[in-house]
Coordinates of C-alpha atoms in Angstrom, one line a residue:
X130 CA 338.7 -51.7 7.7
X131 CA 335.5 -49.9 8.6
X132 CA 332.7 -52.0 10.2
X133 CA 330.5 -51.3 7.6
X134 CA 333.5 -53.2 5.4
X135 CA 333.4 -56.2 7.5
X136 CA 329.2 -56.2 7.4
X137 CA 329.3 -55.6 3.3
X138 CA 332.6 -58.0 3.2
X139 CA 330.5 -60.9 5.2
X140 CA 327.5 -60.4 2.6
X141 CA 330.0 -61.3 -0.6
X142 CA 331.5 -63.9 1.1
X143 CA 327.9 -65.1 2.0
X144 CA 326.6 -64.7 -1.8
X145 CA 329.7 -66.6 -2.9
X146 CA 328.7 -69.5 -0.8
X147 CA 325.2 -69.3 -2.1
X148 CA 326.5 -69.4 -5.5
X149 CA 328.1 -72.6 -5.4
X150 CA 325.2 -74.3 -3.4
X151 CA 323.0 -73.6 -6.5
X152 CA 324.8 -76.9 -9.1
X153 CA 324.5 -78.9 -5.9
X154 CA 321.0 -78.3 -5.5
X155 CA 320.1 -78.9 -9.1
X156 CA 321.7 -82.2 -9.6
X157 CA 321.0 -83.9 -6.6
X158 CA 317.4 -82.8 -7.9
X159 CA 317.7 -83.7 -11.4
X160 CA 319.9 -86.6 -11.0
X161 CA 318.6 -88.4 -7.8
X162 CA 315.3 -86.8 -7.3
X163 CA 316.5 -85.3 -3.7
X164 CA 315.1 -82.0 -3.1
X165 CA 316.8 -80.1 -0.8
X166 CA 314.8 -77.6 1.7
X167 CA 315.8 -75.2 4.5
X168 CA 313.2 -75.2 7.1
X169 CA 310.4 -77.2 5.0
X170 CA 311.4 -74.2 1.9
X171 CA 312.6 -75.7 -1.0
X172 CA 316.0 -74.3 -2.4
X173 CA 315.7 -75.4 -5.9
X174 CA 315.8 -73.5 -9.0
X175 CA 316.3 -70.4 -6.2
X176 CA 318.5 -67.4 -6.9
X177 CA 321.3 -66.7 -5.2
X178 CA 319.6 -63.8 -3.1
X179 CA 316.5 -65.9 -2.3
X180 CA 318.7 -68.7 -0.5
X181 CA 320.1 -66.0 1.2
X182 CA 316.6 -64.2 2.3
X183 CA 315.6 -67.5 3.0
X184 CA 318.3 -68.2 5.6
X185 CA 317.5 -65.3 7.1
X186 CA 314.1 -65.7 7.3
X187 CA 314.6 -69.3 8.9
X188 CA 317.0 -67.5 11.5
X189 CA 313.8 -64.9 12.1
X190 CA 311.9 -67.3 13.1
X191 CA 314.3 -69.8 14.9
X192 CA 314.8 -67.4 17.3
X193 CA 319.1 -68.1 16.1
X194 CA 321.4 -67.5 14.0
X195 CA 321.6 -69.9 10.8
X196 CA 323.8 -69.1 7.9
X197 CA 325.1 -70.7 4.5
X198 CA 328.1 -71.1 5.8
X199 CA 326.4 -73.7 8.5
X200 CA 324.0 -75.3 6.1
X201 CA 326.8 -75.6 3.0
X202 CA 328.7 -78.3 4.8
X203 CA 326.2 -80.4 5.1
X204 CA 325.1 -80.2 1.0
X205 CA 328.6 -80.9 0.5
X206 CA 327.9 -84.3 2.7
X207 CA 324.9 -85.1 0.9
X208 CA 327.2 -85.4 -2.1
X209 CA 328.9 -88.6 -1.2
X210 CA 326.2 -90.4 -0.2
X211 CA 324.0 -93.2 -2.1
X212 CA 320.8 -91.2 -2.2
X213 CA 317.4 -92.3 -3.3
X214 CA 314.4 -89.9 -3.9
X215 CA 313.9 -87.8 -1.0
X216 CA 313.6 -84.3 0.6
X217 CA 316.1 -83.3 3.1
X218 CA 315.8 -80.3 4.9
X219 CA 319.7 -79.2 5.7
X220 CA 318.5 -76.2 8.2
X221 CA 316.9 -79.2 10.1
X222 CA 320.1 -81.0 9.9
X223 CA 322.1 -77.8 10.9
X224 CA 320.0 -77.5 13.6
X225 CA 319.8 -81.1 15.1
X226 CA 323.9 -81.2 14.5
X227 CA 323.9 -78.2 17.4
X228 CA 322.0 -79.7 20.1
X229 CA 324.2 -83.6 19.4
X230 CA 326.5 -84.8 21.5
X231 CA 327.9 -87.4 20.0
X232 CA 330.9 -85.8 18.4
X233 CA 330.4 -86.6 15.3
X234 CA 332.1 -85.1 12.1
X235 CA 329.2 -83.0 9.8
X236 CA 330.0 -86.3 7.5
X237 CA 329.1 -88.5 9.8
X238 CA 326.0 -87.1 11.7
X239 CA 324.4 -86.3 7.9
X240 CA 324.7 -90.0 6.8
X241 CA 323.3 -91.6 9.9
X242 CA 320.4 -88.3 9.5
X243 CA 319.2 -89.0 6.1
X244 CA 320.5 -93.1 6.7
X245 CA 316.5 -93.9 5.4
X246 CA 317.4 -92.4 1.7
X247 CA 320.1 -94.4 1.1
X248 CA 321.9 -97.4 0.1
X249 CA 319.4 -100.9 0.4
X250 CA 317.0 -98.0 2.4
X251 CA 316.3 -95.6 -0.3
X252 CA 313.6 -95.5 -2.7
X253 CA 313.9 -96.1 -6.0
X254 CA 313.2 -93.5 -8.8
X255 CA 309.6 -94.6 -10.5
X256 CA 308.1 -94.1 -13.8
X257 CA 306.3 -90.3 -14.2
X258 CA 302.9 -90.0 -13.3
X259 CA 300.4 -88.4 -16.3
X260 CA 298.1 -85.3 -15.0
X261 CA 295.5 -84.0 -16.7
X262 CA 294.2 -80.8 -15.9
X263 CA 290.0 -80.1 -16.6
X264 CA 289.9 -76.2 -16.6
X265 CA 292.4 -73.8 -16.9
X266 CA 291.2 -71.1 -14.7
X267 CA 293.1 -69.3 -11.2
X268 CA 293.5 -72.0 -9.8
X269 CA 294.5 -74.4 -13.1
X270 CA 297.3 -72.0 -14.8
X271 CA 298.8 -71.7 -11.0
X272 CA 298.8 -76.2 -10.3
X273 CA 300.3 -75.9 -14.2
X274 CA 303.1 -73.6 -13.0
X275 CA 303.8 -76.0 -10.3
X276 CA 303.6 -79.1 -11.9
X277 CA 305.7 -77.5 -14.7
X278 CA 308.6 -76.1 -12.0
X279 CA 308.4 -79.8 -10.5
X280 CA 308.6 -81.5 -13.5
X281 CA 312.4 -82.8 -13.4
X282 CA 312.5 -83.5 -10.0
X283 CA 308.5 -85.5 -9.1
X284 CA 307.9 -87.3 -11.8
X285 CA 304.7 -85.7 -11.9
X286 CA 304.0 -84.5 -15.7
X287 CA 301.5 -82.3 -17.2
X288 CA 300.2 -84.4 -20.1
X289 CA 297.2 -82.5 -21.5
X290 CA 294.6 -79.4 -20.2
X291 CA 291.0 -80.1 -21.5
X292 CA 289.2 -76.7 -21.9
X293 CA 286.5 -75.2 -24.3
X294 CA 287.2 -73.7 -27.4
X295 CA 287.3 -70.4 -27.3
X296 CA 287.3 -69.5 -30.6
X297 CA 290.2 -68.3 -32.8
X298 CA 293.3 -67.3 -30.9
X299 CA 292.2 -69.9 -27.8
X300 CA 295.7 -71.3 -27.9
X301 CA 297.5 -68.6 -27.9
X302 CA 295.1 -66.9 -25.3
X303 CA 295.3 -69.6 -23.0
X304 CA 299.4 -69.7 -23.4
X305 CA 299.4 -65.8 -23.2
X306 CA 297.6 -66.4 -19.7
X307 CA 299.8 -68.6 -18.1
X308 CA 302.9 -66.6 -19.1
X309 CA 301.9 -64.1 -17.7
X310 CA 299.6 -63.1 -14.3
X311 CA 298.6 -60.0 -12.8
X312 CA 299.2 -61.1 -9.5
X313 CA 301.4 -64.3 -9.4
X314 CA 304.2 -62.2 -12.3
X315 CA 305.7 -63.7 -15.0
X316 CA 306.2 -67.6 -15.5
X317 CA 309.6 -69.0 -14.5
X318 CA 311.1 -70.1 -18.1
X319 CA 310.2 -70.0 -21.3
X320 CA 306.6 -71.0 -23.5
X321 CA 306.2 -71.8 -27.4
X322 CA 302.8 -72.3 -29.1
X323 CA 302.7 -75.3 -31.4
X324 CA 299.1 -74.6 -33.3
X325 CA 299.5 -77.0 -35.5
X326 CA 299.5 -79.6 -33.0
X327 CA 297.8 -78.0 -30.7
X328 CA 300.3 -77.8 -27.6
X329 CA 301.8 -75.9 -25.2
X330 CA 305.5 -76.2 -24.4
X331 CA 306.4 -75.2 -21.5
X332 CA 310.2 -75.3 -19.9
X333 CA 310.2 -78.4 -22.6
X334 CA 306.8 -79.9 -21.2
X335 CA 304.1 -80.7 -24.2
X336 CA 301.2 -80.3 -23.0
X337 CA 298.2 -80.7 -24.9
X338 CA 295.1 -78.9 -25.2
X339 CA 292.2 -80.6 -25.5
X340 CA 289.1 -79.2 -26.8
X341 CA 286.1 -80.3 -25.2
X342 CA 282.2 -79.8 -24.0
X343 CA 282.0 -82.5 -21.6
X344 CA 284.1 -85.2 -19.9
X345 CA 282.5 -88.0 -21.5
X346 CA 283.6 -86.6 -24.9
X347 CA 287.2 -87.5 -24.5
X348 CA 289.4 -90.9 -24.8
X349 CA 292.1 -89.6 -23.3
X350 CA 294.3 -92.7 -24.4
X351 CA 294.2 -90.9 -27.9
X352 CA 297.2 -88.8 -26.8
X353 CA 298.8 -91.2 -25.5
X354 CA 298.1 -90.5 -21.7
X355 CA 297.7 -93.6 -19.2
X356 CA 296.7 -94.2 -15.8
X357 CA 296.4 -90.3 -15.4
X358 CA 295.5 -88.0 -11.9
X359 CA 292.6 -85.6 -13.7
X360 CA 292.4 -82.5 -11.3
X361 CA 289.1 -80.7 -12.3
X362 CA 289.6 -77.1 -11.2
X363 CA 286.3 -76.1 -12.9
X364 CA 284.2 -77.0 -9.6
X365 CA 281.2 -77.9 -11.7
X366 CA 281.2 -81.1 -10.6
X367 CA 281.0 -81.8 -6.8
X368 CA 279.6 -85.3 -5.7
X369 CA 280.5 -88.5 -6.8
X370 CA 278.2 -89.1 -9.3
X371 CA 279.2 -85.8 -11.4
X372 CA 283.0 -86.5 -10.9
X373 CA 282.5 -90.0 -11.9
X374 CA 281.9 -88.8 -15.7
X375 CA 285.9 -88.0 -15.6
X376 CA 286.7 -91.8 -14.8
X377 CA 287.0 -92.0 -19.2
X378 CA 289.9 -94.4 -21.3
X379 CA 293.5 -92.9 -19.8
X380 CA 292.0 -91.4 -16.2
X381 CA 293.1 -93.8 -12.9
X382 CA 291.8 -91.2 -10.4
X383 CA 290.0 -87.7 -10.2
X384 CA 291.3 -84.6 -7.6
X385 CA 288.3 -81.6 -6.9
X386 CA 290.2 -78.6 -6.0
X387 CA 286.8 -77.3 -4.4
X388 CA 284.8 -78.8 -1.2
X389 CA 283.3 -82.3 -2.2
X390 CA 279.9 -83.4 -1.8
X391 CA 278.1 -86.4 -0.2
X392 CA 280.7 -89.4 -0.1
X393 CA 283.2 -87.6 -1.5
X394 CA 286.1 -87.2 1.2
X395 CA 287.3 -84.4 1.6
X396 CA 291.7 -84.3 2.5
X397 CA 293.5 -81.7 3.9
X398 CA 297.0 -82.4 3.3
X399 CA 299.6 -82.8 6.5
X400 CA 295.9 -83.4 8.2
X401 CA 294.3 -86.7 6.4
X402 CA 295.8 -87.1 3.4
X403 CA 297.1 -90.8 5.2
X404 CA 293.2 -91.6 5.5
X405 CA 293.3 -91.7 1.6
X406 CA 293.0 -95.6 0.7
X407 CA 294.6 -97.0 -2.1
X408 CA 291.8 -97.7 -3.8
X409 CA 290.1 -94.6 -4.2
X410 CA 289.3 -92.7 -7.4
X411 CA 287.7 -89.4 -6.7
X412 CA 288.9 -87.4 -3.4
X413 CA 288.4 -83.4 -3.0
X414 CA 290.9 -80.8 -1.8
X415 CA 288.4 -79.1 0.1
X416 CA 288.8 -75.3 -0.1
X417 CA 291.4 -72.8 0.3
X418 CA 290.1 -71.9 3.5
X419 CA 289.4 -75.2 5.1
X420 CA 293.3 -75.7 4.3
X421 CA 294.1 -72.5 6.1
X422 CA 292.4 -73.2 9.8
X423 CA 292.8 -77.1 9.5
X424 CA 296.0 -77.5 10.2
X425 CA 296.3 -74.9 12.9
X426 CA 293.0 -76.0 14.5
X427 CA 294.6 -79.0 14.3
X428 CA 297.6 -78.2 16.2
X429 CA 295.6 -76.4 19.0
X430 CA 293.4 -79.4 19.8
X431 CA 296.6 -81.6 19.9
X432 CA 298.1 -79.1 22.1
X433 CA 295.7 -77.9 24.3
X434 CA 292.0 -79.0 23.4
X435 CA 289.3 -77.2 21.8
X436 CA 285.9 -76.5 23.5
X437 CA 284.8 -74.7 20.8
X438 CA 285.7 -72.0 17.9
X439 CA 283.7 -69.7 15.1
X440 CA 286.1 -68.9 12.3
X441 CA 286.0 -65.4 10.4
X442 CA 287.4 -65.3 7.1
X443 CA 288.1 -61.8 5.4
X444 CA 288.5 -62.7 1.6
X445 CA 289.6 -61.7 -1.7
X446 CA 286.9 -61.6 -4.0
X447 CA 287.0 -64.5 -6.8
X448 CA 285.6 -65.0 -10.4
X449 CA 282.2 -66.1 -8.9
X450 CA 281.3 -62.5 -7.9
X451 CA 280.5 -59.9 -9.9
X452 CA 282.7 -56.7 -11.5
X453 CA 279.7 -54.2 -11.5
X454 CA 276.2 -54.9 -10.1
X455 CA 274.6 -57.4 -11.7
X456 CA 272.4 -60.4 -11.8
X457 CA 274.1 -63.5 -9.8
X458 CA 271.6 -66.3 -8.0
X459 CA 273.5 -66.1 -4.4
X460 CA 272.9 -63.5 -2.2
X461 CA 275.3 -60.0 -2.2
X462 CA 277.5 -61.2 -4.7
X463 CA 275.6 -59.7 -7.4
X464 CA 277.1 -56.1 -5.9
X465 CA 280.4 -54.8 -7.2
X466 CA 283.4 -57.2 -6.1
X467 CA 286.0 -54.8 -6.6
X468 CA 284.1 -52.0 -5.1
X469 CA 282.3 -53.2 -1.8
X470 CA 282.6 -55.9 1.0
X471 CA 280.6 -58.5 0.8
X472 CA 279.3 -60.2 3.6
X473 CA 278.3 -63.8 2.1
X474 CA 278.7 -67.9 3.4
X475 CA 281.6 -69.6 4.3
X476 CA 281.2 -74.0 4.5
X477 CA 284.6 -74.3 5.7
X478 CA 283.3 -74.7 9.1
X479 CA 281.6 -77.1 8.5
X480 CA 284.0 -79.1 6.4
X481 CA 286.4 -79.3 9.1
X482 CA 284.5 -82.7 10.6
X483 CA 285.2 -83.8 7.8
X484 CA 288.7 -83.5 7.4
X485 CA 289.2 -83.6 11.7
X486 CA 286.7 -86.2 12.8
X487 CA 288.3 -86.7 16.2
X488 CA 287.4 -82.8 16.6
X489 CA 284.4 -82.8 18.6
X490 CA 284.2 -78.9 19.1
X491 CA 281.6 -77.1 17.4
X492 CA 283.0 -74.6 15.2
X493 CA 281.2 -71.8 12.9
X494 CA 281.9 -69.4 10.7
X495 CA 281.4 -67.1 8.5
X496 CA 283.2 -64.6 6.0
X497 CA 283.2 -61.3 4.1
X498 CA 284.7 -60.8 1.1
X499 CA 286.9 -58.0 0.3
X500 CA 288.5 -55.6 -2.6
X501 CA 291.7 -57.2 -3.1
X502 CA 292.4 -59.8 -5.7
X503 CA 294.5 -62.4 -3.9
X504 CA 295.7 -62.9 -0.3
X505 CA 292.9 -63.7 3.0
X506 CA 292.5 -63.6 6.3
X507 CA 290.7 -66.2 8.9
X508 CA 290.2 -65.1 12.5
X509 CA 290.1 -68.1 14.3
X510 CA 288.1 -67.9 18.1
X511 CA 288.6 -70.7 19.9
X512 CA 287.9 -72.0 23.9
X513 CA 290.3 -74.2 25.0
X514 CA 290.2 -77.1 27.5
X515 CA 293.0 -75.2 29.4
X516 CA 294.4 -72.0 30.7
X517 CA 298.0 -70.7 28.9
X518 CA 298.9 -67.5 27.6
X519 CA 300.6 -65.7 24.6
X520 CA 304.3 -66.4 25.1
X521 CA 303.0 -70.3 25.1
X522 CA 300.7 -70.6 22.3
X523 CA 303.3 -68.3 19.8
X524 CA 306.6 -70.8 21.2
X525 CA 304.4 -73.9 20.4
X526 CA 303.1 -72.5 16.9
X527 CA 306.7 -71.5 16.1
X528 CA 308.3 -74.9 16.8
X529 CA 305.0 -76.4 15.0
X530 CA 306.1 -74.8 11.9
X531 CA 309.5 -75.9 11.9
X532 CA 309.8 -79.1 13.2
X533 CA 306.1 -80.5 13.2
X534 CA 304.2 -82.8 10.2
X535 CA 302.6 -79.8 9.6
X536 CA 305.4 -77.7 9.0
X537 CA 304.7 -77.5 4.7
X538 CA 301.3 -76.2 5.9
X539 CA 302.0 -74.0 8.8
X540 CA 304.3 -70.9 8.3
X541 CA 305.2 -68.0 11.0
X542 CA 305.6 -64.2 10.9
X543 CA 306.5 -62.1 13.6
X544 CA 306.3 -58.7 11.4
X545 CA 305.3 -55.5 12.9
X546 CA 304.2 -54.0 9.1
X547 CA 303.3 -57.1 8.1
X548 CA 300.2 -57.0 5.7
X549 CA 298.1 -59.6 2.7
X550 CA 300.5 -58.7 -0.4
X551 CA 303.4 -59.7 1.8
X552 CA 301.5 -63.3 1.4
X553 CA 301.2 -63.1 -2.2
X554 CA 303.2 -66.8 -3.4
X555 CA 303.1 -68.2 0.1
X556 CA 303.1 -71.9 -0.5
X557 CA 301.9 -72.6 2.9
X558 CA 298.2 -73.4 3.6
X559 CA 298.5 -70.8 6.8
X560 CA 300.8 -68.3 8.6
X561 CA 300.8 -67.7 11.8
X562 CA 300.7 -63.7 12.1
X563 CA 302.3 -63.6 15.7
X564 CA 301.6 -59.8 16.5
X565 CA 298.1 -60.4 16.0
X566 CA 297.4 -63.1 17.8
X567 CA 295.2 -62.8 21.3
X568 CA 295.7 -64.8 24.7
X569 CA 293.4 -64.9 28.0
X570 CA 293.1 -67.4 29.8
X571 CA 291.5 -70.3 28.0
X572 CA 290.8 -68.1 24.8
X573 CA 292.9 -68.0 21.9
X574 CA 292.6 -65.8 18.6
X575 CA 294.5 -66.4 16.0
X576 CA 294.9 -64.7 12.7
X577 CA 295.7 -67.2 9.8
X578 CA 297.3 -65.3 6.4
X579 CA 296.8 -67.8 3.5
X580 CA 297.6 -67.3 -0.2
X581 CA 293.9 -68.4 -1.2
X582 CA 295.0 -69.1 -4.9
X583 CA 298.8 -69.8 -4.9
X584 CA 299.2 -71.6 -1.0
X585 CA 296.0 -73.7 -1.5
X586 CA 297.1 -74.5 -5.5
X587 CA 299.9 -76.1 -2.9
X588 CA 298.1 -78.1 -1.4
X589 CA 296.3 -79.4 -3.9
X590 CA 300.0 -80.8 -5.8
X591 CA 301.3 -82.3 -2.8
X592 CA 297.6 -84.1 -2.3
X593 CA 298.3 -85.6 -5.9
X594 CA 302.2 -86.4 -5.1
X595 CA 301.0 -88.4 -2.5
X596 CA 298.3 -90.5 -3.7
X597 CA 300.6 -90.9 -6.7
X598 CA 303.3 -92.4 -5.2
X599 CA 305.8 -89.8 -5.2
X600 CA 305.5 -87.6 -1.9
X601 CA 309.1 -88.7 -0.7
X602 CA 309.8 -89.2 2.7
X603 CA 311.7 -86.1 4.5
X604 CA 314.6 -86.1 6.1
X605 CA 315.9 -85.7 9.1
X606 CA 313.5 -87.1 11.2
X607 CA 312.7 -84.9 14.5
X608 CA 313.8 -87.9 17.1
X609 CA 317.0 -88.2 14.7

């Protein structure tokens, strides 16, 4: 046998593992409400070659080797156990099982790992929560597709989208637009239209559309929704007062997916989203770009300090600007999107005191958009309280993407050809891009990738998870 046999005989062997990990996945997910991750990436409802790639990828940026064959036995573990809702991340229990020395069997070590999901300790399994979406835009269709993938597994469930009418066709329009997306591809399942009661199925969902002009309009109890999380993706409304109108017969709570205003805090999830109290009924996302350098501004000050830093964000144009020269009340973005770069204002330097109020740096910024439709870039310049250099800051913002709290919002590349479509579906908030980034002395530059539609859509499902009630503790811990 040739070496090129043994590489090519490995692969099958490899693909045949993959295969049978898929069941496992989807019943401890539809069954117990566990989902099962490699390296903070969820495995469900994945392909047999994506579990593969993303193996791989997790050995890219390990810096070691980690296969299925490590990672299957310790699905197959997870099997016997009496597990509650959770997420457990077998590439972090592959890895933790390395450096042990206890001796323990892969049995043993993965029941005393994930020993907080089950038996007396787990959590039990709680009614769904009702959403609502207001809008049905970018960034709407894309939290539908999630919601609608998580459906089984979260108990978070789409209930009802309240849009304007269109006219005739709007249903079928509006279902025609979440099937399919110029840049995101075709939806993951299967859609019907029911026009005579004006619904969307989706992957078995019924989802309602509502037609209405404003939010007072609706009793949302009518269709038999109850103590609902509304996410208003139309950005209309910005300060309490405006998003207050939503708080209607069938609404508990209301999520911005746009910076708040005023009162309204504003939560970055892995960041503050534990700040949110209990009692709360109208929080904001903040924006895609404030999620982006957040968390890694975050993870510099913790590691090293920050002086001060001025953000640079290169962006994808968006809906606000124009397709040809035209009329438009802000500044340059009246000039073709598609055709120029833009230079125009940026408030996500500003909104990181809110979201980092322990940060006393001063940070600015500012940002030009650009002629691509998805897929950014912030340059982040900061001084730093102390001296370190490259080979530092890239090991600490690797291991901070796979074994820090931020780890669901940090991601890291170390590509040579690396470039924005690569980040198109990221569901990160940032990546690291590791050939880019600049040491000297006490001044680092980083350059922060983000998915500006699909990463910060994201964000905003695991901020409504959480406040929720069903953001399940993962599993293993780091100290386990």
């Amino acid at each position: 046998m040739t070496v090129n046999d043994d590489v090519f005989t490995d692969w099958k062997n490899r693909e045949e593992i993959a295969e049978s990990m898929i069941p496992i996945i989807g019943r401890l997910h539809r069954e117990k409400d566990v989902t099962v991750l490699l390296h903070s990436r969820s495995l469900v409802n994945k392909s047999v070659v994506s579990i593969l790639k993303t193996h791989r990828f997790a050995r890219q940026i390990a810096g070691e080797e980690l296969s299925v064959t490590e990672t299957f036995p310790f699905l197959q573990a997870l099997t016997a156990l009496d597990l509650g809702p959770s997420q457990i991340d077998i590439g972090m229990l592959a890895a933790t099982y390395r450096a042990d020395s206890r001796g323990l069997s892969v049995e043993e070590f993965t029941a005393k790992a994930v020993i907080g999901a089950t038996g007396e300790n787990k959590l039990e399994r709680r009614d769904g929560q009702d959403v609502v979406l207001y809008g049905f835009g970018r960034i709407g269709r894309l939290v539908a597709r999630l919601l609608i993938e998580k459906a089984s597994g979260n108990g978070l469930r789409l209930k009802a989208i309240v849009v304007r009418n269109g006219g005739g066709d709007d249903l079928v329009k509006r279902a025609s637009l979440l099937r399919r997306d110029s840049i995101h591809g075709q939806f993951q399942g299967t859609i019907v239209v029911d026009e005579a009661n004006n619904k969307i199925i989706a992957n078995g969902n019924e989802i309602t559309v509502i037609y209405s002009n404003d939010p007072s309009e609706v009793d949302y109890t009518e269709y038999g929704i109850k103590d609902a999380i509304l996410i208003d993706n139309t950005g209309r409304w910005r300060d309490r007062e405006g998003l207050s109108k939503h708080l209607r017969p069938g609404i508990a709570k209301v999520v911005l997916t746009a910076p708040g205003k005023g009162d309204v805090p504003n939560i970055v999830h892995g960041v503050n989203h534990d700040t949110i109290k209990p009692d709360e009924q109208i929080i904001s996302c903040a924006s895609c770009t404030t999620n982006a350098i957040v968390p890694p501004l975050k993870a510099m000050e913790d590691e090293y300090g920050v002086l001060r830093g001025h953000v640079e964000t290169v962006h994808s144009f968006t809906n606000d600007q124009n397709l040809l020269d035209n009329y438009h009340k802000a500044d340059r973005r009246g000039r073709s999107a598609p055709l120029n770069m833009v230079i125009t204002e940026t408030g996500a330097a500003s909104a990181v005191a809110k979201a980092l109020p322990d940060l006393k740096a001063k940070i600015s910024g500012s940002s030009i958009r650009v002629p691509v439709p998805d897929v950014s870039i912030a340059i982040l310049n900061l001084q730093l309280k102390r001296e370190t250099n490259r080979e530092e800051v890239l090991d600490y913002l690797r291991d901070v993407s796979l074994t820090s709290p931020l780890k669901r919002q940090i991601d890291f590349i170390d590509s040579p050809d690396a470039v924005s479509s690569d980040f198109i579906g990221s569901r990160h908030a940032s990546i690291v891009d590791a050939g880019a980034t600049k040491v000297d002395g006490d001044n680092a530059i980083l350059y922060l990738w983000y998915d500006n539609e699909f990463g910060y859509s994201c964000q905003v499902v695991r901020v409504v998870r959480y406040i929720s009630g069903v953001e399940y503790p993962t599993f293993p811990h780091p100290a386990v």
